[in-house]
Coordinates of C-alpha atoms in Angstrom, one line a residue:
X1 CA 68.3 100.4 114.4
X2 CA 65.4 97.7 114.4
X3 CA 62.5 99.8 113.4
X4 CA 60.1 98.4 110.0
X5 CA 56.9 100.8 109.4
X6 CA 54.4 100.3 107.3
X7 CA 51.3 101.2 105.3
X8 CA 48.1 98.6 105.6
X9 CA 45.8 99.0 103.1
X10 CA 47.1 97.3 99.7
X11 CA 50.1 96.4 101.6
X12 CA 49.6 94.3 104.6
X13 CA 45.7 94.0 103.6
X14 CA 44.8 93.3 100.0
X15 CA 41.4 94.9 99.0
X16 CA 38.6 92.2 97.9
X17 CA 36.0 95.0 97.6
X18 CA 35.0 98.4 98.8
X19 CA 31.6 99.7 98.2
X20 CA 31.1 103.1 100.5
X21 CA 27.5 103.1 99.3
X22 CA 27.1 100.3 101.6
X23 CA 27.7 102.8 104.6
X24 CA 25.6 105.0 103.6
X25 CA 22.9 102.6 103.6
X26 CA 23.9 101.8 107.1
X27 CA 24.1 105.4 108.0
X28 CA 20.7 106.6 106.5
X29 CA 19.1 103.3 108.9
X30 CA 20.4 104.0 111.3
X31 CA 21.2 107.1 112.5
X32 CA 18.8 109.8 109.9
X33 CA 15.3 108.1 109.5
X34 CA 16.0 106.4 106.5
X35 CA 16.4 109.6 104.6
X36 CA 18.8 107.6 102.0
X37 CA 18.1 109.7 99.0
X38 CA 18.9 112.9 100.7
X39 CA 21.9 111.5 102.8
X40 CA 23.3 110.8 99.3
X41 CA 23.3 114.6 98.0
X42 CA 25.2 115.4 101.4
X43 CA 27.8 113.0 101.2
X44 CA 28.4 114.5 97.5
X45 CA 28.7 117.8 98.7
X46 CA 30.6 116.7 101.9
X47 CA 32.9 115.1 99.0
X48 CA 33.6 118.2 96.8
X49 CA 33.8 120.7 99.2
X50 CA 36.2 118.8 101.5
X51 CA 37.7 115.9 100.0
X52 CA 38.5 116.4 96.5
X53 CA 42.0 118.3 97.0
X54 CA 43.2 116.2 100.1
X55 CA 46.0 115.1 97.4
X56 CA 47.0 118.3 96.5
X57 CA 47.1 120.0 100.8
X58 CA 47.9 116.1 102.1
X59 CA 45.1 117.4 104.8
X60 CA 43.1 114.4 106.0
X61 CA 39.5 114.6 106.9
X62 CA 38.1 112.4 109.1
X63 CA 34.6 110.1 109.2
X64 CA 34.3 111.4 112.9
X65 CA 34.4 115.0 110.5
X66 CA 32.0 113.5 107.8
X67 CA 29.5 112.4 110.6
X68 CA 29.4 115.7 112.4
X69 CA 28.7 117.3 109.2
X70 CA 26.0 115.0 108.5
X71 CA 24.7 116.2 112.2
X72 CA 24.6 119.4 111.1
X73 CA 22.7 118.9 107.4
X74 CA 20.0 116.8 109.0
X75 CA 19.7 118.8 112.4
X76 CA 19.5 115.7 114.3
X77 CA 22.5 114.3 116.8
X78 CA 23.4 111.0 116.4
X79 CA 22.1 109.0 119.3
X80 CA 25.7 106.0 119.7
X81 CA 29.1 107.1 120.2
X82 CA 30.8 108.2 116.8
X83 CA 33.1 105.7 117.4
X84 CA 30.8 102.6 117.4
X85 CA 29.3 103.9 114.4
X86 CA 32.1 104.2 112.9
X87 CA 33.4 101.1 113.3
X88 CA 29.7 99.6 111.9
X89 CA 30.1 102.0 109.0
X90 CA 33.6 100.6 108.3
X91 CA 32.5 97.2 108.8
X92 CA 30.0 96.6 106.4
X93 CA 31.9 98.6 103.3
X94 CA 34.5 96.4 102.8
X95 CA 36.8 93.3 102.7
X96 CA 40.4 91.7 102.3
X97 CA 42.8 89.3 102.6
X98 CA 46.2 89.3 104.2
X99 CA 48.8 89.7 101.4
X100 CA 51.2 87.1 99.9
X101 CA 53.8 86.9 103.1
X102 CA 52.9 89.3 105.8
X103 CA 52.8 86.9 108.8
X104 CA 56.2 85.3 107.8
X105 CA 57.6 88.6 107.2
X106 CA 55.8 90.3 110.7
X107 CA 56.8 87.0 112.8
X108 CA 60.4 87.1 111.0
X109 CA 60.5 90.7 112.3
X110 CA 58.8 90.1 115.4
X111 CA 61.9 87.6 116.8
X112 CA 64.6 89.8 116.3
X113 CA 62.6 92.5 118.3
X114 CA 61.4 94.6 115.8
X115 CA 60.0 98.0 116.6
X116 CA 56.9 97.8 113.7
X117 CA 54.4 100.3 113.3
X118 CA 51.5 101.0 110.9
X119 CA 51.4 104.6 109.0
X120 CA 48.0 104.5 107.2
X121 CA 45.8 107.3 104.9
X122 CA 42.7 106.4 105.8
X123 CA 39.2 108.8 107.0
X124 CA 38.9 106.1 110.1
X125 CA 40.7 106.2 113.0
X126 CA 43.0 104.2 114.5
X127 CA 41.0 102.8 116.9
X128 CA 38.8 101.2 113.9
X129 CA 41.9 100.0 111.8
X130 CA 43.5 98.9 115.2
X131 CA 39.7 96.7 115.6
X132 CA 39.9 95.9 112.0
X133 CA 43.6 94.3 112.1
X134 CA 42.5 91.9 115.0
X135 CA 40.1 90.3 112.7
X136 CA 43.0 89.4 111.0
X137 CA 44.9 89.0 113.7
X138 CA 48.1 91.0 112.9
X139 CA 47.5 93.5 115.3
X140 CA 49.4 91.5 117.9
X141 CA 52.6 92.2 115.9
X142 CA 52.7 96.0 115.9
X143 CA 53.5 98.5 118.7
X144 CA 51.2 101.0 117.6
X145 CA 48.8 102.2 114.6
X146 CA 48.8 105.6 113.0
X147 CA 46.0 107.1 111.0
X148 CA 46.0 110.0 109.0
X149 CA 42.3 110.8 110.3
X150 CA 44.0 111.2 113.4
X151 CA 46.9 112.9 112.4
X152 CA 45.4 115.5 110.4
X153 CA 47.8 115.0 107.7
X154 CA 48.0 112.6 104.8
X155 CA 50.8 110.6 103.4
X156 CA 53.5 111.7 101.4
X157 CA 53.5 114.8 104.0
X158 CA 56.6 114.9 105.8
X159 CA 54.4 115.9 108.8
X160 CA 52.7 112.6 109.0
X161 CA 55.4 110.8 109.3
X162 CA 57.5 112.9 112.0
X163 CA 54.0 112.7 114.0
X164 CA 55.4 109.2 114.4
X165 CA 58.2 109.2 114.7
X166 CA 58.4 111.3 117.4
X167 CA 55.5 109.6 119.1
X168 CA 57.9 106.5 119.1
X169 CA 60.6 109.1 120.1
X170 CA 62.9 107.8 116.7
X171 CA 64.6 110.6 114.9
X172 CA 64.6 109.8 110.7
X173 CA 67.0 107.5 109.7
X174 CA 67.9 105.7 107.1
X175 CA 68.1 102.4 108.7
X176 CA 63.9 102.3 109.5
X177 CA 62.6 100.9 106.7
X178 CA 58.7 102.3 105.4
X179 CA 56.9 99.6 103.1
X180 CA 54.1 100.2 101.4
X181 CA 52.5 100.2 97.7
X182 CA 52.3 103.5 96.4
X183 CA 55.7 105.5 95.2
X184 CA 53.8 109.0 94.7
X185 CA 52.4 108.7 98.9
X186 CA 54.8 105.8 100.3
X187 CA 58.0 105.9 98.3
X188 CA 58.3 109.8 98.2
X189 CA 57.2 110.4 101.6
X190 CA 59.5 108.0 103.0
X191 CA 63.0 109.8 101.1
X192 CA 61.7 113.2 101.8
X193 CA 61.4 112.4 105.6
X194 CA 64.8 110.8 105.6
X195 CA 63.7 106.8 105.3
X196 CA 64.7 103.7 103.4
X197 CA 61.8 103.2 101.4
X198 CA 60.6 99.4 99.9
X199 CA 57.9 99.4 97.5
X200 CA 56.0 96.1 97.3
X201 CA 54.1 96.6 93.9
X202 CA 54.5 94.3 90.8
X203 CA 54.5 96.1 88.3
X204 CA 57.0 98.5 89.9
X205 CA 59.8 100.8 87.7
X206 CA 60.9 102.7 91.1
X207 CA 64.7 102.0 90.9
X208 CA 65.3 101.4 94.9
X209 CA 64.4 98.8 97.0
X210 CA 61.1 96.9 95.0
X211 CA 59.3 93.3 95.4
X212 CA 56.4 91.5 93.9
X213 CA 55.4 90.6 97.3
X214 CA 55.9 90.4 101.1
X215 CA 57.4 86.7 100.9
X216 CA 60.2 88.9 99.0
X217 CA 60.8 91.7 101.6
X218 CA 61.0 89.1 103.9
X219 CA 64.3 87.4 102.4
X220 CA 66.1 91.0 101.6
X221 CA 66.3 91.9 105.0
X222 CA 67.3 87.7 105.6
X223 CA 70.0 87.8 103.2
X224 CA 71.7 91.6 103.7
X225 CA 71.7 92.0 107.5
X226 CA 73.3 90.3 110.3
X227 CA 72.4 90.6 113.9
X228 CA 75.5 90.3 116.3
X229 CA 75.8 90.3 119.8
X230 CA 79.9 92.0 120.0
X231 CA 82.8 92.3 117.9
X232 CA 85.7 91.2 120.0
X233 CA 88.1 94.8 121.0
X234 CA 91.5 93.0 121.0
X235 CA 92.2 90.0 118.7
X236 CA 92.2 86.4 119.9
X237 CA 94.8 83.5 120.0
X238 CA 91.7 81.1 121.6
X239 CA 89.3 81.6 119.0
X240 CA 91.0 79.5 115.8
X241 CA 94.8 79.8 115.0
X242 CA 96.6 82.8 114.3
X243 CA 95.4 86.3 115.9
X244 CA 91.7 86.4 115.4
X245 CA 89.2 89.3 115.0
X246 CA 86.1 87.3 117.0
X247 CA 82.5 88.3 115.7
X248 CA 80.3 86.8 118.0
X249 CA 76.9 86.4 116.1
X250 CA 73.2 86.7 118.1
X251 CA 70.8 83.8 118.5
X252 CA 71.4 80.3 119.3
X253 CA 68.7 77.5 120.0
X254 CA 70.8 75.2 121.8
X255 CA 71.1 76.8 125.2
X256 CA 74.0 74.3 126.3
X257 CA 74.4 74.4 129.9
X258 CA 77.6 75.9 131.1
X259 CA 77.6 78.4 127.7
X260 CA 80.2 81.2 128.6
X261 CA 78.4 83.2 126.2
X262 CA 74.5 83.1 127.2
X263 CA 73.8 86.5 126.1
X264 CA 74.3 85.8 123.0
X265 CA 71.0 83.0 123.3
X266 CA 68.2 85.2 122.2
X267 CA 67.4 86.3 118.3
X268 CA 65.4 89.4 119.8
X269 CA 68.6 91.5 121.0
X270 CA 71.7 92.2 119.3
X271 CA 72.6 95.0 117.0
X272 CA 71.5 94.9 113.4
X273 CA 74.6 95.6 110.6
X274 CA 74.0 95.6 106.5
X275 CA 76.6 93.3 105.3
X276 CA 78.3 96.4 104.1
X277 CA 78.3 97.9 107.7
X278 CA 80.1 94.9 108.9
X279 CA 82.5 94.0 105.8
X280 CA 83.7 97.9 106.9
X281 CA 84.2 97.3 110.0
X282 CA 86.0 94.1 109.9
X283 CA 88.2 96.2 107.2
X284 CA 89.4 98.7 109.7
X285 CA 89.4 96.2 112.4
X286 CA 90.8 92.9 111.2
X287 CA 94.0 94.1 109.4
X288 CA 95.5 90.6 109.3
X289 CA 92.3 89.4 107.5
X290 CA 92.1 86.5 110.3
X291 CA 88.1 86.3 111.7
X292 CA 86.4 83.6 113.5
X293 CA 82.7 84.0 113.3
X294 CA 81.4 82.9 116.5
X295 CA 77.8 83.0 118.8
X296 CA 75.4 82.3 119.8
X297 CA 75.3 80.5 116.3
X298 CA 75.9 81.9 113.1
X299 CA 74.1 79.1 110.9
X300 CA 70.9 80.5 112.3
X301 CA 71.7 83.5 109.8
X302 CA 72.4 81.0 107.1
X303 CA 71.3 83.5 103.9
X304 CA 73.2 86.3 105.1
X305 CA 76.3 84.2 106.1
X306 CA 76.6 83.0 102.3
X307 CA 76.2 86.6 101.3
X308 CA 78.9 87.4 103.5
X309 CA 81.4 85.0 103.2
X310 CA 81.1 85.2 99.1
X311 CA 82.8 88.8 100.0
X312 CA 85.4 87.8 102.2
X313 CA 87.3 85.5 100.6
X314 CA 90.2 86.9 100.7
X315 CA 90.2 86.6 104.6
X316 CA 91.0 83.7 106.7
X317 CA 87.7 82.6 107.9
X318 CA 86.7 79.9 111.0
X319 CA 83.0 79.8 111.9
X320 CA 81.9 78.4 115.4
X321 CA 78.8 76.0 115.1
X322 CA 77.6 73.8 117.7
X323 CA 76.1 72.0 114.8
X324 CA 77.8 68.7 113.1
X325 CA 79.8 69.0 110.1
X326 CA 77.2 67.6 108.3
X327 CA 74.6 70.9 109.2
X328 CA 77.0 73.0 107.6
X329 CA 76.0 73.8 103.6
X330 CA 78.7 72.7 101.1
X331 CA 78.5 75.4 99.7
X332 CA 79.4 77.7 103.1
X333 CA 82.7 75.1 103.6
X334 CA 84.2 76.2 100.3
X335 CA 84.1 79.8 101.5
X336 CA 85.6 78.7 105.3
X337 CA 89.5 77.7 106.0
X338 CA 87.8 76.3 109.3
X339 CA 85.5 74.9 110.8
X340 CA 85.0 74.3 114.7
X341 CA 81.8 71.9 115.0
X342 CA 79.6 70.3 118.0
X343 CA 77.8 71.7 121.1
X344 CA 79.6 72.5 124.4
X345 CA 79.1 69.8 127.2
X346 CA 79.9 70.8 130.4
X347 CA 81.1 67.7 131.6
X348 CA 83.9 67.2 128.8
X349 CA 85.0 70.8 129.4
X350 CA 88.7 71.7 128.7
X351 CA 91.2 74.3 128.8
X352 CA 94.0 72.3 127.2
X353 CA 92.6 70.9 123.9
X354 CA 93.2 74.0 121.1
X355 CA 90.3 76.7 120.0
X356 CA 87.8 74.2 121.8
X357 CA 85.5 74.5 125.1
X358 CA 84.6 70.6 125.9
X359 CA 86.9 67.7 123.8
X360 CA 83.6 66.4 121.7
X361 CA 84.3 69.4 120.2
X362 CA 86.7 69.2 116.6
X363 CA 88.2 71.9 115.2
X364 CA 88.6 70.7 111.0
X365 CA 91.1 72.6 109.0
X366 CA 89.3 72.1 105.9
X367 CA 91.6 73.7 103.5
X368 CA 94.2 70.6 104.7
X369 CA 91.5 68.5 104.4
X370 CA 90.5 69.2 100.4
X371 CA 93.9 69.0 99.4
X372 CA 94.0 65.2 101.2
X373 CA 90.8 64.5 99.5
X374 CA 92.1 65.7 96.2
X375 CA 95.5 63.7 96.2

């Protein structure tokens, strides 16, 4: 299951400042007469006798809420919609930055088809963080955004985040992931709803899943899951020598004309596996420890690939590349017994030349080919 949530504020959006007074300024201007002095004594008392145990009933209030109430202290209606005034409000009350990594890591996400969502705690809705996020211009990245003023319910509540799920019609799971800053709303929220929770806070001592940054996040899920297209139901005698278990990997960018295997072309299908998903299933499946990883093109899944192969040695292991033998890492060939290399071209196509589909194509055993190289 492809599906990354996340929290935006101190997450995906890195506070400069925040200054609420500012608001009120803008509030008192605009919408009560200037009556700055006495909009402060209701926003106190709005404060205390509404806000201060949102932590403790994880009920949100919203500023739609906040301005009604306002309504009713000053017996006046405010004259715009309360949603352009909120958004002004918003506006002018803070600023931030986009934190260390989060377009890598939402463009990583976004080409293997990522389902991403934003789960945030916030009094505005989402219709102003939604606003806010295209200044930023992230919002292009997410299928939806969730606020808590919405909701009604604040993170770690369990109900805020089965509000989403089932609005994106998921059930929990441990494969979606839930990112965000805070272990006491983000973290604990996320295991008690039945999630995989990764904290991205640097002075973290949560023992799961924890990095500095976003750069960071980005490389975990790079270097512990692989995205495959099929694992082949009967063994092969085509596919390298021996009978081979074929794992045909997703994503290729060399869309050779002719390809048998053109579904495998795209990054944003397949079907994601931890390496621990896969090393199982190769366990029960290859039981002659003979597997060809094929594609599409593995190499695009370089990081993981290393990962992997470190924990198969003990199998025989031929990867498919329509790259050169030069494109493959040294350190990858030590963990291969071989190597098939070079792009298909339909007009050199055979069905006679060994574990090959055009004859530019070389199949290297390089096991025979250290021990030559190490008379």
């Amino acid at each position: 299951m492809k599906v990354v949530l996340f929290d935006l504020f101190d997450t995906l959006l890195i506070k400069d400042w925040f200054d609420y007074e500012k608001a009120l300024d803008f509030l008192a201007t605009k919408c009560f007469d200037g009556r700055r002095s006495e909009l402060a004594d209701y926003a106190k008392s709005y404060r205390c006798e509404y806000m201060m145990n949102r932590n403790e009933t994880n009920l949100e209030v919203s500023f739609t809420d906040q301005l009604q109430y306002y309504e009713r202290c000053f017996q006046k209606q405010i004259a715009e919609s309360y949603q352009e005034i909120e958004w002004r409000a918003f506006s002018v009350c803070r600023s931030e930055h986009l934190a260390e990594g989060a377009v890598e890591l939402l463009a990583y996400l976004k080409s293997l088809g990522y389902r991403v969502a934003v789960l945030s705690n916030s009094i505005f809705s989402a219709v102003t963080l939604k606003r806010y996020m295209q200044k930023y211009r992230i919002l292009e990245f997410f299928e939806n955004v969730y606020s808590s003023a919405d909701i009604t319910f604040r993170k770690p509540s369990q109900k805020a985040f089965e509000y989403v799920l089932a609005d994106m019609s998921l059930s929990p799971s441990k494969d979606i992931h839930f990112i965000g800053n805070k272990k006491e709303k983000d973290v604990d929220g996320a295991l008690a709803t039945g999630l995989t929770p990764i904290l991205v806070e640097q002075s973290s001592v949560f023992g799961g899943l924890a990095f500095e940054n976003l750069r960071e996040v980005k490389n975990y899920f790079e270097e512990n899951y692989v995205y495959i297209n099929s694992i082949s139901e009967n063994e092969s005698l085509v596919d390298g020598p021996g009978l081979r278990t074929v794992v045909y990997f997703q994503g290729c960018t060399r869309a050779c004309p002719g390809c048998h295997n053109s579904s495998t072309w795209s990054l944003s299908c397949g079907k994601r596996f931890s390496l621990d998903e896969l090393i199982q299933t190769l366990e029960n499946k290859a039981k002659n420890k003979k597997v060809t990883l094929s594609g599409g093109d593995p190499l695009l899944q370089s990081k993981a690939l290393l990962k992997l192969l470190r924990r198969m040695q003990e199998y025989d292991v031929c990867l498919y590349t329509g790259g050169e033998e030069n494109d493959v890492p040294e350190e990858l060939k030590k963990l291969l017994r071989y190597l098939k290399v070079g792009p298909y071209e339909k007009s050199k196509r055979t069905t006679t030349t060994p574990f090959v589909g055009s004859t530019n194509q070389v199949l290297i055993d390089l096991r025979r080919k250290n021990e030559a190289i190490n008379k």
